[in-house]
mmCIF file of C-alpha atoms in Angstrom:
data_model
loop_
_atom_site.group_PDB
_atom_site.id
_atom_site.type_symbol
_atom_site.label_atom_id
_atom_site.label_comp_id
_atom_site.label_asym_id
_atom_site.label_seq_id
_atom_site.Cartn_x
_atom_site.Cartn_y
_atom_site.Cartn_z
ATOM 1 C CA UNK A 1 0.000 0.000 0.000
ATOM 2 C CA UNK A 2 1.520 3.381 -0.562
ATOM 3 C CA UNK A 3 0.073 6.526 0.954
ATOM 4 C CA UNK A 4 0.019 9.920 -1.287
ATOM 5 C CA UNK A 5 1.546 12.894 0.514
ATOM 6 C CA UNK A 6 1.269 16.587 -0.557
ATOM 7 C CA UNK A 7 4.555 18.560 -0.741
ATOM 8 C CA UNK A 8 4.709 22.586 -0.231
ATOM 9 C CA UNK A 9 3.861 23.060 -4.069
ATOM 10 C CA UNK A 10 0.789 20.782 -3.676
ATOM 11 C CA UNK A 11 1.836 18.246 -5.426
ATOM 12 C CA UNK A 12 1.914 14.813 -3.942
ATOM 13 C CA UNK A 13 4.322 12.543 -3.361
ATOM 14 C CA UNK A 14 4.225 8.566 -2.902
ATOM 15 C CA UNK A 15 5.153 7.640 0.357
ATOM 16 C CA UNK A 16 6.349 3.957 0.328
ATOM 17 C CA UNK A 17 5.603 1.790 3.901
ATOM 18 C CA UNK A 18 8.925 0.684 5.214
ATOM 19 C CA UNK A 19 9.692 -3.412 4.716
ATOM 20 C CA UNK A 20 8.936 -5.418 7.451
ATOM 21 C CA UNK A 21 12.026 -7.334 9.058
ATOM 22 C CA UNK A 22 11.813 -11.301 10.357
ATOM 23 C CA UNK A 23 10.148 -11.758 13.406
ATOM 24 C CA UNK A 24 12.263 -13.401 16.605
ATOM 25 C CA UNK A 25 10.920 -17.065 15.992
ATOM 26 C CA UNK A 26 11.678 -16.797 12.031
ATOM 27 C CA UNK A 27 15.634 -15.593 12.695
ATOM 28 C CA UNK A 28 15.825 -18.861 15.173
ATOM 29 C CA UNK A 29 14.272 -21.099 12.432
ATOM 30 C CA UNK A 30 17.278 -19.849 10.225
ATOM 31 C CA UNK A 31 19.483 -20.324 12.823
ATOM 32 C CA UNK A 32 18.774 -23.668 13.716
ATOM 33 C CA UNK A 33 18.622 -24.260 9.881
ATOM 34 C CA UNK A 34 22.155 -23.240 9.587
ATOM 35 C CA UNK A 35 23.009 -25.390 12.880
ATOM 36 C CA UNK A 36 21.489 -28.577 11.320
ATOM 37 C CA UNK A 37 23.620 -28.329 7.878
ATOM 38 C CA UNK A 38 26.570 -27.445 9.609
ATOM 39 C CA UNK A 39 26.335 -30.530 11.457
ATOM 40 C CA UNK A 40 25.554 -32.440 8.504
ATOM 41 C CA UNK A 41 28.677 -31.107 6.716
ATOM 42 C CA UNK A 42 31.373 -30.982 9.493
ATOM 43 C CA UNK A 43 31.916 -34.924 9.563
ATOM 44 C CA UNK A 44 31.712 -34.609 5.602
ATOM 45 C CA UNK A 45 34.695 -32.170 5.778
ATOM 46 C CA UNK A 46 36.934 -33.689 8.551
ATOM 47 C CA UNK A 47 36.242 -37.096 6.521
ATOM 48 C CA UNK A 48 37.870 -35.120 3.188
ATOM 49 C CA UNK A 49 40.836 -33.937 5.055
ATOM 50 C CA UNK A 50 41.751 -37.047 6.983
ATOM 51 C CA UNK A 51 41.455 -38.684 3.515
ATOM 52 C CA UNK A 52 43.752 -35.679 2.001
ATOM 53 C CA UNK A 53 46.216 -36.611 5.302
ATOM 54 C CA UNK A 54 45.999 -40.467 4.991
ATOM 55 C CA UNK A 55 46.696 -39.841 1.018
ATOM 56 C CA UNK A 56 49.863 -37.235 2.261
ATOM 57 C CA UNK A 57 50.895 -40.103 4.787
ATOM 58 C CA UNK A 58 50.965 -42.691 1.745
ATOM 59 C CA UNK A 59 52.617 -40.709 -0.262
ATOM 60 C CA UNK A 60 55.545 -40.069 2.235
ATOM 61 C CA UNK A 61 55.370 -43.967 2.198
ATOM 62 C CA UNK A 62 56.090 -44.233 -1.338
ATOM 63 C CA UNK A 63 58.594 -41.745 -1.768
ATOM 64 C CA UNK A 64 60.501 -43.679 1.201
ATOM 65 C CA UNK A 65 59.918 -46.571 -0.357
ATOM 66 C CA UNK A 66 61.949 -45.778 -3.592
ATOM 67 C CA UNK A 67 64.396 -44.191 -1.756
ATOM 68 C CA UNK A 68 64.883 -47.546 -0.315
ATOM 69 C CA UNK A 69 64.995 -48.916 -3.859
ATOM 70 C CA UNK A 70 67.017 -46.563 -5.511
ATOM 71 C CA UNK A 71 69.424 -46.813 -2.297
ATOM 72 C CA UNK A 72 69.661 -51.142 -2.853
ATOM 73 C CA UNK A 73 70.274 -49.919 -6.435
ATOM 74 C CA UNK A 74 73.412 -47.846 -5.601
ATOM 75 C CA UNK A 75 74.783 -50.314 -2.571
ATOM 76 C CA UNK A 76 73.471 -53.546 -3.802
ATOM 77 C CA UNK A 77 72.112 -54.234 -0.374
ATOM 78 C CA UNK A 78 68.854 -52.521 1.709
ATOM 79 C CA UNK A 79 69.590 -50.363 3.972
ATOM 80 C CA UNK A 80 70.893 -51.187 7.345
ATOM 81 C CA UNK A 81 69.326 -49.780 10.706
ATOM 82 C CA UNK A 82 71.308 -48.570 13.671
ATOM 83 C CA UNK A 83 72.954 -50.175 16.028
ATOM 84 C CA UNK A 84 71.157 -49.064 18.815
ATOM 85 C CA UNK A 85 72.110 -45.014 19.810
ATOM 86 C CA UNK A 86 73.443 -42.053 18.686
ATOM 87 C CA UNK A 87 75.874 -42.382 16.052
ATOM 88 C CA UNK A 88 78.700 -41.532 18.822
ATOM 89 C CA UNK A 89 78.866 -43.056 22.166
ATOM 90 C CA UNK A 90 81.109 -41.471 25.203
ATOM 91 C CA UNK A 91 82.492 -43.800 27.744
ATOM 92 C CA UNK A 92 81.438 -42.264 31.470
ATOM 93 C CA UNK A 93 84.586 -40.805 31.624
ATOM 94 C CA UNK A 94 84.181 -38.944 28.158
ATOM 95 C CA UNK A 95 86.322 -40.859 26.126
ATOM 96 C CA UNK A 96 84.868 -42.336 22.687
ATOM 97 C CA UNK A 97 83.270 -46.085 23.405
ATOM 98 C CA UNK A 98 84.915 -48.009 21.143
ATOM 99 C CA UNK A 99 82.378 -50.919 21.092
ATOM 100 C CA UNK A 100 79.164 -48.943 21.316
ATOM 101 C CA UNK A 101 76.596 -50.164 23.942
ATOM 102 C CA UNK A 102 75.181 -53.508 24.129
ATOM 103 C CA UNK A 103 72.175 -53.774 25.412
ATOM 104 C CA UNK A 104 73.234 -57.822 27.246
ATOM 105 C CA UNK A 105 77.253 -56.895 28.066
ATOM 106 C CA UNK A 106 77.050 -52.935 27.601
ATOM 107 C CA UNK A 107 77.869 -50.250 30.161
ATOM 108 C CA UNK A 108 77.722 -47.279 28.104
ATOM 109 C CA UNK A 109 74.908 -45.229 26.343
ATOM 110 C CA UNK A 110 74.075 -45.919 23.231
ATOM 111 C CA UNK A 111 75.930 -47.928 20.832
ATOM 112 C CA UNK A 112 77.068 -45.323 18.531
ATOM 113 C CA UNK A 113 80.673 -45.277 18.044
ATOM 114 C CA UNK A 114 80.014 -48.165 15.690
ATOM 115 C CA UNK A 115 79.452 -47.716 12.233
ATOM 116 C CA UNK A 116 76.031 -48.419 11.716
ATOM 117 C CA UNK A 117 75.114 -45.849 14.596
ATOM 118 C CA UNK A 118 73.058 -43.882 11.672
ATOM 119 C CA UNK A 119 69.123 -44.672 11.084
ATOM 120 C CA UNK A 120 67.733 -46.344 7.831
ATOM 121 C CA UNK A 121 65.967 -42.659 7.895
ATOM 122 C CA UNK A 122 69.427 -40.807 7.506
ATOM 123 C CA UNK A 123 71.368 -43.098 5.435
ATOM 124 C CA UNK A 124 68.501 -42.922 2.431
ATOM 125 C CA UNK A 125 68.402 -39.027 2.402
ATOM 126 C CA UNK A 126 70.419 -38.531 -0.405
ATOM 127 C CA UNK A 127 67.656 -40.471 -2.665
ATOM 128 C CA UNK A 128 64.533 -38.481 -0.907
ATOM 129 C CA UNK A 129 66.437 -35.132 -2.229
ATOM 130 C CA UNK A 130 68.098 -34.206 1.347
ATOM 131 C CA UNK A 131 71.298 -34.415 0.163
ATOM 132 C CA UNK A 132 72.577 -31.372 2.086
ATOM 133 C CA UNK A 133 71.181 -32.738 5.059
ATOM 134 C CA UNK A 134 72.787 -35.623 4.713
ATOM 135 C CA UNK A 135 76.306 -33.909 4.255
ATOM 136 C CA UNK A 136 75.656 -32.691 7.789
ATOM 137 C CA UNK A 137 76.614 -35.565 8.965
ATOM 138 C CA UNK A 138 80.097 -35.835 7.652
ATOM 139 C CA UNK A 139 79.859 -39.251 6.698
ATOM 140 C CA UNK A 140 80.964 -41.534 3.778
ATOM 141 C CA UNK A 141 78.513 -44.653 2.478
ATOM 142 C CA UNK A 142 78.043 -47.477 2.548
ATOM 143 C CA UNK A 143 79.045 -48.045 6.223
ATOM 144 C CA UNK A 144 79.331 -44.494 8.018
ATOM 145 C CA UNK A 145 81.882 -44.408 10.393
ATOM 146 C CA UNK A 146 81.509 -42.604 13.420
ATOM 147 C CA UNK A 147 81.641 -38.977 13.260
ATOM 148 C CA UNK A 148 84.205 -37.187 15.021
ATOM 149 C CA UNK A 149 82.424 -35.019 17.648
ATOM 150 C CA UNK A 150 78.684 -34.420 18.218
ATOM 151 C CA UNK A 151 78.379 -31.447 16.709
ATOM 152 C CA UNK A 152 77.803 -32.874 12.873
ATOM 153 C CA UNK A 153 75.235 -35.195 14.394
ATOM 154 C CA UNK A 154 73.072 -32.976 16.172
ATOM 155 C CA UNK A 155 73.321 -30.531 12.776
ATOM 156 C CA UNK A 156 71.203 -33.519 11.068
ATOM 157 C CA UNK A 157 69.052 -34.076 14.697
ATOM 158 C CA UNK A 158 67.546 -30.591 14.062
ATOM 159 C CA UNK A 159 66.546 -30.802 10.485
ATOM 160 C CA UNK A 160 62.650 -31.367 10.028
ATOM 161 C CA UNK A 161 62.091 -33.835 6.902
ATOM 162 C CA UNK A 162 58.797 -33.183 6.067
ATOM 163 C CA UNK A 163 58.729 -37.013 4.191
ATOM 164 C CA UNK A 164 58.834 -38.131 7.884
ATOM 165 C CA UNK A 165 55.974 -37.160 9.495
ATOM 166 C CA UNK A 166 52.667 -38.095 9.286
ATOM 167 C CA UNK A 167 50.162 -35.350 8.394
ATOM 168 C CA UNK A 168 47.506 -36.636 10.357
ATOM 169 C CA UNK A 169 49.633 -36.928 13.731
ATOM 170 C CA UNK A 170 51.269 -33.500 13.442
ATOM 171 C CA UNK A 171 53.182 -30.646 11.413
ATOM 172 C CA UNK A 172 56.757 -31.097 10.982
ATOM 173 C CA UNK A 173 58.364 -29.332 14.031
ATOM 174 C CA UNK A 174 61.142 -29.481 16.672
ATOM 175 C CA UNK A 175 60.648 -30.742 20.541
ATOM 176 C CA UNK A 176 63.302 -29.808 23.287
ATOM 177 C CA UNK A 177 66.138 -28.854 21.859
ATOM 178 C CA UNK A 178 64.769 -28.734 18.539
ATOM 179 C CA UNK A 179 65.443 -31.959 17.016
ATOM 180 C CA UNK A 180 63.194 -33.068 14.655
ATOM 181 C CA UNK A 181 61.363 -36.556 14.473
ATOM 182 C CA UNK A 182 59.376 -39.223 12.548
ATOM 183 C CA UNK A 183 56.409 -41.131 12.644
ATOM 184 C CA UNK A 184 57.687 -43.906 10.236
ATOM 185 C CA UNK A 185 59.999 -47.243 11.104
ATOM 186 C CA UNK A 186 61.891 -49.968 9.568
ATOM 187 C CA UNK A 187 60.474 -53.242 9.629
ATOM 188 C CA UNK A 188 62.967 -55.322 11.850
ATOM 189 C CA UNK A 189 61.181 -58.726 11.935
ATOM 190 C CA UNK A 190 60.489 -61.159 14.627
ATOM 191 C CA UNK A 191 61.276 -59.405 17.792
ATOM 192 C CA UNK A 192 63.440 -61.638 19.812
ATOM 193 C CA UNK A 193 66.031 -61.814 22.278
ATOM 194 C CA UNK A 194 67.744 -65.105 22.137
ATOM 195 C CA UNK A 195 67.367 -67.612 19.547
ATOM 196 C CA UNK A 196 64.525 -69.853 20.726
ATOM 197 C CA UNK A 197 63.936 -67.865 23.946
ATOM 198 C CA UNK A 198 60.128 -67.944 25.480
ATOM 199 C CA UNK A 199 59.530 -64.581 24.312
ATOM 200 C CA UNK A 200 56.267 -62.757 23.342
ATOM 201 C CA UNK A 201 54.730 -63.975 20.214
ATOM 202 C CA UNK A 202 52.134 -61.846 20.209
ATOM 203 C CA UNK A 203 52.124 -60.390 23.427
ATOM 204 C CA UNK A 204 48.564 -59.090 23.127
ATOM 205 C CA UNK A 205 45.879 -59.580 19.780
ATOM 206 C CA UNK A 206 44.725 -56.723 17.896
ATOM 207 C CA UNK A 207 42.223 -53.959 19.763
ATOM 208 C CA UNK A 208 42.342 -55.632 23.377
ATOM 209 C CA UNK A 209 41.556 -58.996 22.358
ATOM 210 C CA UNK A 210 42.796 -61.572 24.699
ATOM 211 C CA UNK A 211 46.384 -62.468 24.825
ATOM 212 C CA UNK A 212 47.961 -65.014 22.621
ATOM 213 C CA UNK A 213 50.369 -65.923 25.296
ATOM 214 C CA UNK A 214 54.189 -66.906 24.644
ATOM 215 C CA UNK A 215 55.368 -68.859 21.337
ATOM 216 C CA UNK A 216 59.128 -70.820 20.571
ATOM 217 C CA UNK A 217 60.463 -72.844 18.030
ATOM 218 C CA UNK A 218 59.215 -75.910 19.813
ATOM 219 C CA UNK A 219 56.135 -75.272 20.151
ATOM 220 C CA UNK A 220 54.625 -73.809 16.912
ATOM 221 C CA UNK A 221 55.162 -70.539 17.570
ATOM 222 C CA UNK A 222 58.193 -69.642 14.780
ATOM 223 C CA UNK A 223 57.955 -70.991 11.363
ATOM 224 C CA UNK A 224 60.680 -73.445 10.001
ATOM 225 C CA UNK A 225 61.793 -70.335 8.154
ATOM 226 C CA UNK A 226 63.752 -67.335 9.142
ATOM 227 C CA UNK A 227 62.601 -64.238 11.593
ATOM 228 C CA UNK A 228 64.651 -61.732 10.065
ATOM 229 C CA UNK A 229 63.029 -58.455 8.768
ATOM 230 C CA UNK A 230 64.041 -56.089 5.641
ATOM 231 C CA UNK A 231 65.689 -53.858 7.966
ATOM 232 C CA UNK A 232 68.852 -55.356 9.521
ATOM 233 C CA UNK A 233 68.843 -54.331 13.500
ATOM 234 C CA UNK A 234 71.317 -55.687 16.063
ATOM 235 C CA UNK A 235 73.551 -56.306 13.183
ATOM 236 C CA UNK A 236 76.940 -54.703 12.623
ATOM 237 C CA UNK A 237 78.265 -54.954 9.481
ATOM 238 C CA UNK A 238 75.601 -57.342 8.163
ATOM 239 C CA UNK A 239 74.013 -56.699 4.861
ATOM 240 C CA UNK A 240 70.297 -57.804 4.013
ATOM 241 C CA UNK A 241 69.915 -58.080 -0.383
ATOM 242 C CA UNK A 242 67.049 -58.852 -2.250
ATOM 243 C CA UNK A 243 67.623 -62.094 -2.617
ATOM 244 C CA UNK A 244 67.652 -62.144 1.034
ATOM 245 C CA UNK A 245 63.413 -61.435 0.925
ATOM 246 C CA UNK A 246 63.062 -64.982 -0.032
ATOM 247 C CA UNK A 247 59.222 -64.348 0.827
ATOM 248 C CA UNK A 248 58.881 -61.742 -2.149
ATOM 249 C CA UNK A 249 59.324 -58.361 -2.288
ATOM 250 C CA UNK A 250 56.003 -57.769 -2.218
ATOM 251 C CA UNK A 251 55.005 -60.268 0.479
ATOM 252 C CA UNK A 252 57.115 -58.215 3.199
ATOM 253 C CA UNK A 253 57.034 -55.012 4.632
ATOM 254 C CA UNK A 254 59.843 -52.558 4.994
ATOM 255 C CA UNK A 255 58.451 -49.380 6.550
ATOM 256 C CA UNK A 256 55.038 -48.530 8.059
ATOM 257 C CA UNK A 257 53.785 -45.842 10.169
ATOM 258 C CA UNK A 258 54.773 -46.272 14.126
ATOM 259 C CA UNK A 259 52.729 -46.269 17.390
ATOM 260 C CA UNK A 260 52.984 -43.541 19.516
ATOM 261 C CA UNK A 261 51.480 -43.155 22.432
ATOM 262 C CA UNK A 262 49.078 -39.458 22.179
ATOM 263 C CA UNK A 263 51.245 -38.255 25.824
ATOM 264 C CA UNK A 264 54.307 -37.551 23.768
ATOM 265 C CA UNK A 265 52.852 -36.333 20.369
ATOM 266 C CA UNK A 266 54.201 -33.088 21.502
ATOM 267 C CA UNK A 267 56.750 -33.705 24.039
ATOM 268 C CA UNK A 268 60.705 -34.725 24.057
ATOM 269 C CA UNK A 269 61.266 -37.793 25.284
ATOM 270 C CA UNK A 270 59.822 -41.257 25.184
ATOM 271 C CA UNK A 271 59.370 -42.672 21.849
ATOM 272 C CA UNK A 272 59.209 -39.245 20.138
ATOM 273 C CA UNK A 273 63.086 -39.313 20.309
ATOM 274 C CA UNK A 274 65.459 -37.907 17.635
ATOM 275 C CA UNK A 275 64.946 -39.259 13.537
ATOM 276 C CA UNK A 276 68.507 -39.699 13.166
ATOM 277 C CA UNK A 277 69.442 -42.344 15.077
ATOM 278 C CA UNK A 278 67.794 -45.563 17.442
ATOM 279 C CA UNK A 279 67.623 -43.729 20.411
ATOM 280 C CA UNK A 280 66.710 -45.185 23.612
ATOM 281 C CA UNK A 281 63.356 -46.726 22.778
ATOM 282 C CA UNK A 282 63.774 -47.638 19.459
ATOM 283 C CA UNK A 283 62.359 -44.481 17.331
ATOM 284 C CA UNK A 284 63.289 -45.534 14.157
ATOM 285 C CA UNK A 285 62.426 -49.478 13.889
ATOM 286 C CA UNK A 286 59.433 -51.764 14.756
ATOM 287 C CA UNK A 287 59.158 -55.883 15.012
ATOM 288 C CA UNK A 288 55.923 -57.997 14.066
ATOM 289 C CA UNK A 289 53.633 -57.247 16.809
ATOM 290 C CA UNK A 290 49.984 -56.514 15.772
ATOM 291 C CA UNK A 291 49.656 -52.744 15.160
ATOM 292 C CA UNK A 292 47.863 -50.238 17.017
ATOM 293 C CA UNK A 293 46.532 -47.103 16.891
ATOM 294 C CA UNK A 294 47.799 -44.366 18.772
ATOM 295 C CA UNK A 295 44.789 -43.875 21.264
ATOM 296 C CA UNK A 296 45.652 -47.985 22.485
ATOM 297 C CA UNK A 297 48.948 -47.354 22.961
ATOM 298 C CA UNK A 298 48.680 -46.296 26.998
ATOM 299 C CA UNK A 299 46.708 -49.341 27.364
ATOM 300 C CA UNK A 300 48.632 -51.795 25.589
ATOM 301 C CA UNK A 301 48.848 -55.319 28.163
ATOM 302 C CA UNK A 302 49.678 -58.619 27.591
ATOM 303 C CA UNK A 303 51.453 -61.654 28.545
ATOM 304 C CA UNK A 304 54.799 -60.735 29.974
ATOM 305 C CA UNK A 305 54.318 -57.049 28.646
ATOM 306 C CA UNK A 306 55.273 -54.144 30.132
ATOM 307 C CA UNK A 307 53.315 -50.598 29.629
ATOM 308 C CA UNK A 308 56.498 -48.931 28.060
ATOM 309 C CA UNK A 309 56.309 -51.843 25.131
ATOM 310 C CA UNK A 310 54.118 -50.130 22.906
ATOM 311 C CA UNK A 311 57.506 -48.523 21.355
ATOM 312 C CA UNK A 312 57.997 -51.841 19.423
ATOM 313 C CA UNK A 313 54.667 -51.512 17.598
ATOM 314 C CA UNK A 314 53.673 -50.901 14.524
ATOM 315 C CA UNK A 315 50.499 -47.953 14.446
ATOM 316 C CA UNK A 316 49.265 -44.861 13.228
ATOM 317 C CA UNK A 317 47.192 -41.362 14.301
ATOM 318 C CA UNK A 318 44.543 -42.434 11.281
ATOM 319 C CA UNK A 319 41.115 -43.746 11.924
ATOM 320 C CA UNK A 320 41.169 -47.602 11.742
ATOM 321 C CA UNK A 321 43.959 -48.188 9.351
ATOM 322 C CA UNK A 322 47.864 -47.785 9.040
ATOM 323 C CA UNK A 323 49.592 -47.497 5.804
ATOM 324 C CA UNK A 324 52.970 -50.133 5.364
ATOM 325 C CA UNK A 325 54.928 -49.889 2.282
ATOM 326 C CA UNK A 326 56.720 -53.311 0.901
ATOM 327 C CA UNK A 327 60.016 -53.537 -0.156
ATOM 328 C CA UNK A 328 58.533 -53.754 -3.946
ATOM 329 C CA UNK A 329 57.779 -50.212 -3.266
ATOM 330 C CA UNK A 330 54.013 -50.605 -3.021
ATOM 331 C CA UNK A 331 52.306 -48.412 -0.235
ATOM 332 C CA UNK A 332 49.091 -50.608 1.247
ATOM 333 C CA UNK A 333 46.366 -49.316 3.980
ATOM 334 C CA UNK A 334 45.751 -52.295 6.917
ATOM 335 C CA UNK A 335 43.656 -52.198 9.346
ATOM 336 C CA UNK A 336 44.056 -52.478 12.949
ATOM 337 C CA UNK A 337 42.152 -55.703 13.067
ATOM 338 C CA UNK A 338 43.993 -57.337 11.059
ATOM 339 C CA UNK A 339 45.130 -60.923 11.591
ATOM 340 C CA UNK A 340 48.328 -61.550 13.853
ATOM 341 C CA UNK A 341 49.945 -64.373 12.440
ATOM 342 C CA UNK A 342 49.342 -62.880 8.286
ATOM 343 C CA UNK A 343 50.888 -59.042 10.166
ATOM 344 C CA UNK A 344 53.843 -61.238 11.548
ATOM 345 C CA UNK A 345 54.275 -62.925 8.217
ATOM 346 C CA UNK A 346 53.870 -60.018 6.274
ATOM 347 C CA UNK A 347 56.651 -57.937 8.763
ATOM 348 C CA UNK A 348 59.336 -61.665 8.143
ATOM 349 C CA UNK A 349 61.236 -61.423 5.009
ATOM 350 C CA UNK A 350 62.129 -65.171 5.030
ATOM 351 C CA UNK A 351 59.626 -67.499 7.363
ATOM 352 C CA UNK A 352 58.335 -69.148 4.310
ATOM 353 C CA UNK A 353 55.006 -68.434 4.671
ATOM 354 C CA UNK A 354 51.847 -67.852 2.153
ATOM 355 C CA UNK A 355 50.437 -64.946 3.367
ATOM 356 C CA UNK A 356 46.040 -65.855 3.336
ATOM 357 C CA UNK A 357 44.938 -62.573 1.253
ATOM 358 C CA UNK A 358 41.697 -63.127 3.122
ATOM 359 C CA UNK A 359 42.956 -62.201 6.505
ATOM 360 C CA UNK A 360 43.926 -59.002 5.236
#
């Protein structure tokens, strides 16, 4: 409706009524509108990120994986983990250790004055394009000897390779003093201590499942096969070739993503330890017990276990599912429920076993 108004010359004007605005109950109807689709698309987006981060983390998998190819290529041999340590060990009275540490006769930290006191992680840098962080460390390939003071080692400790962390866990970044880490291992194979010691098998199944108790060579638990993994570990000097992977390159893992338990995702210490080296809990290297993911990890029992043990499995930050890449160079999600004994065969490089597809 519009009302005619006369102006001072008598002619009239057309008045329009102002627009009416919503009314209180209409503006909450929006609102809760709004509310309903954005709960409706937030899961939708967080779903297309974590699938943008478990694509990242797969990716870093595969470019580590042909690092490891392109490094056999060069050496004619995979490459070798540490030791166990830094890649220089000090006697307690500051002198260089000339045997390392040993973790049965040892009395020193760290068995680093060896030459294998380098990570699988540092000695492929020079194929992942970190070739001037590898120069850091002042070493010469294949076999590294130790450096001659700590100062070229903790120059590589503080670089952040990005190809080393997992997107969905965290950003690359420092802790403590600024040394930088990584959320991927070597595959070391059977954990053991002894040869056909009563260790853990499996010292607890997949997501809390009772424990499969204790395994040895005489009773079932170890195949007729080896127990070795593609990563060598424990073993100075040795040298692990293809033809070593007698299960097939694409039968056996040689890196996957690491558990770690959520307390030290942003702390120094524990298994969040330096990339460069083994450190004290084993940062760089995991055996064949089932995987778990991080939010387990505090929780992790079994028989004989201890609650620090979760630093010897496999894992990831991701929903469900960890991403392993094979020594073929092939980069495949598994999830956390997946069989024991087929993980443990898949994490051997020699046991002789057919890995059941189905139990995948």
């Amino acid at each position: 409706m519009k009302v005619l108004v006369p102006d001072s010359f008598g002619r009239r004007q057309v008045m329009p009524h102002s627009k009416r605005g919503f009314t209180l109950v209409e503006l909450l109807v929006v609102i809760a509108i709004i509310g309903v689709l954005v709960g409706l698309l937030l899961p939708a987006v967080q779903a297309a990120r974590e699938a943008a981060r478990r694509m990242q983390c797969s990716n870093n998998l595969k470019q580590i994986g042909l690092a490891t190819l392109n490094y056999e290529s060069t050496y004619k041999q995979l490459p070798p983990g540490p030791i166990d340590g830094d890649p220089r060990a000090i006697t307690t009275g500051g002198a260089p250790a000339p045997a390392g540490y040993d973790y049965a006769t040892g009395t020193t930290c760290c068995r680093a004055a060896t030459r294998t006191g380098w990570s699988t992680q540092y000695k492929i840098l020079p194929f992942l394009e970190q070739q001037a962080v590898y120069e850091l460390g002042r070493d010469d390939p294949p076999y590294w000897p130790a450096i001659s003071n700590n100062a070229g080692e903790n120059d590589v400790a503080r670089q952040l390779v990005a190809t080393y962390y997992c997107p969905s866990r965290r950003p690359p970044r420092g802790y403590g003093s600024g040394f930088g880490r990584t959320d991927y291992a070597g595959c070391g194979g059977f954990f053991h201590g002894a040869p056909d010691s009563r260790i853990n098998f499996i010292p607890e199944a997949p997501l809390g499942a009772p424990a499969l108790g204790t395994r040895t060579r005489a009773n079932g638990g170890l195949s007729n096969g080896g127990r070795g993994g593609a990563i060598i570990w424990f073993g100075q000097f040795d040298k692990r070739t293809l033809s070593d992977i007698r299960d097939g390159t694409s039968n056996t893992i040689v890196f996957a993503e690491k558990a770690l338990n959520p307390d030290w995702h942003g702390r120094d210490g524990g298994d969040n330890e330096r990339w460069n080296n083994a450190g004290w809990d084993e940062c760089v290297i995991r055996w064949h017990f089932p995987p778990k993911p991080d939010s387990l990890t505090p929780q992790i029992r079994g028989s004989g276990q201890t609650a620090t043990n979760w630093n010897r499995y496999f894992g990831a930050a991701h929903p469900g599912a960890l991403n392993a890449c094979f020594v073929d160079g092939s980069v495949r999600a598994f999830s956390f429920s997946v069989d024991a004994f087929t993980w443990m065969n898949l994490c051997v490089c020699d046991d002789n076993q057919v890995i059941d597809e189905s139990k995948l």
